[in-house]
């Protein structure tokens, strides 16, 4: 606390990012990074761009990247927005599409979801209400069909990994469009199994999908994300960006991202491997007595038999495995484990067997 902080900043509870240990001793499965390297074409493109051109500002319109992303998704460049990681785009979306102030209608998101959403709401002073996930940790779309200020959730959800059927998303988009409200679908983990809503951004003018290069494109260190939606939604995001910082995505990131979005063959292959590893690990863990939520993401949300989530997290760490534990109502017994290579997951499963069979 400081007397120099304004009252809004004093009230914030900022997001706490997962630990980024620097010593390389731990198997790092706590922030859902991809275990495989980025496409060689991405590295080559960045190396070629790292030259004299850095003297100049990057293109504030991110044209080359937007054209590459538009070609990849079959949309227009005007329907693409690029940002400094998808977190930044989410922050801009809160500022652009949701009303602030005590009199505003609250926005809705699930009680168990990406923990940055309440932080953005606090930063912009946007009232919100959380809607409880069902007993099996899924989203019941009918709970969101009430006259409120807008809706945001990830699909698949995080940290559960549970996906929502596309039909449910479209029926909510239709309901909210009639209310003049925006539906933001955070598709950070969409490449690992859920159905994307991107083909419907023409049909629903209030539907914004948000994407990242940090998970499926192995580029968490690059800081680039993008959104796809109606031109007017994209213009809304540009209005926030250009009232804040016109150059949020630097030249090297834009160059790498354009190469990444174009190399579907490489990324389809590494992400197919991640999914296959996830399915094998899920089966083994179920066999060991773990509760394993059905995951469409690059992580598993698992509850060990007999011991608490905190004890399980600590026992994994003792064995050199860094996972993520959320000390939060309803999910404190669970631990989230990102999917690593087959060799990583062998070590995880060996540790799990040991922990379950011999105590911690
Ligand atoms: N959305 C969800 C659901 C996430 O888990 C993350 C990663 N923490 C992000 C968005 C942000 O990803 P990035 O800013 O790296 O693009």
Short mmCIF file of C-alpha atoms in Angstrom, two decimals, residues 61-71 73-82 97 201-202 205 207-209 226-239 241:
data_model
loop_
_atom_site.label_atom_id
_atom_site.label_comp_id
_atom_site.label_asym_id
_atom_site.label_seq_id
_atom_site.Cartn_x
_atom_site.Cartn_y
_atom_site.Cartn_z
CA UNK A 61 -1.64 -1.50 -38.45
CA UNK A 62 0.25 -4.84 -38.34
CA UNK A 63 -0.69 -5.25 -42.03
CA UNK A 64 1.58 -8.14 -43.03
CA UNK A 65 0.59 -10.20 -40.03
CA UNK A 66 -3.12 -9.46 -40.44
CA UNK A 67 -2.99 -10.47 -44.11
CA UNK A 68 -1.28 -13.76 -43.21
CA UNK A 69 -3.79 -14.47 -40.42
CA UNK A 70 -6.74 -13.52 -42.66
CA UNK A 71 -5.53 -15.95 -45.36
CA UNK A 73 -8.63 -18.27 -41.27
CA UNK A 74 -10.54 -17.32 -44.44
CA UNK A 75 -11.54 -13.87 -43.15
CA UNK A 76 -10.66 -10.28 -44.11
CA UNK A 77 -7.59 -8.51 -42.68
CA UNK A 78 -10.02 -5.91 -41.24
CA UNK A 79 -11.49 -8.71 -39.12
CA UNK A 80 -8.13 -9.36 -37.41
CA UNK A 81 -6.55 -7.48 -34.51
CA UNK A 82 -2.99 -8.11 -33.29
CA UNK A 97 -17.05 -3.57 -25.03
CA UNK A 201 -17.88 -14.17 -36.83
CA UNK A 202 -19.65 -13.04 -40.03
CA UNK A 205 -21.61 -9.24 -35.29
CA UNK A 207 -18.81 -12.45 -31.45
CA UNK A 208 -15.11 -11.89 -30.78
CA UNK A 209 -12.66 -14.79 -30.61
CA UNK A 226 -4.79 -11.86 -32.13
CA UNK A 227 -8.54 -11.48 -32.18
CA UNK A 228 -11.00 -12.29 -34.95
CA UNK A 229 -14.39 -10.62 -35.21
CA UNK A 230 -16.63 -8.20 -37.02
CA UNK A 231 -14.85 -5.11 -38.44
CA UNK A 232 -16.64 -2.87 -35.94
CA UNK A 233 -15.42 -4.94 -32.98
CA UNK A 234 -11.88 -4.78 -34.38
CA UNK A 235 -12.23 -1.03 -34.77
CA UNK A 236 -13.31 -0.85 -31.11
CA UNK A 237 -10.11 -2.65 -30.06
CA UNK A 238 -8.05 -0.27 -32.25
CA UNK A 239 -9.69 2.70 -30.52
CA UNK A 241 -5.03 0.54 -28.41
#
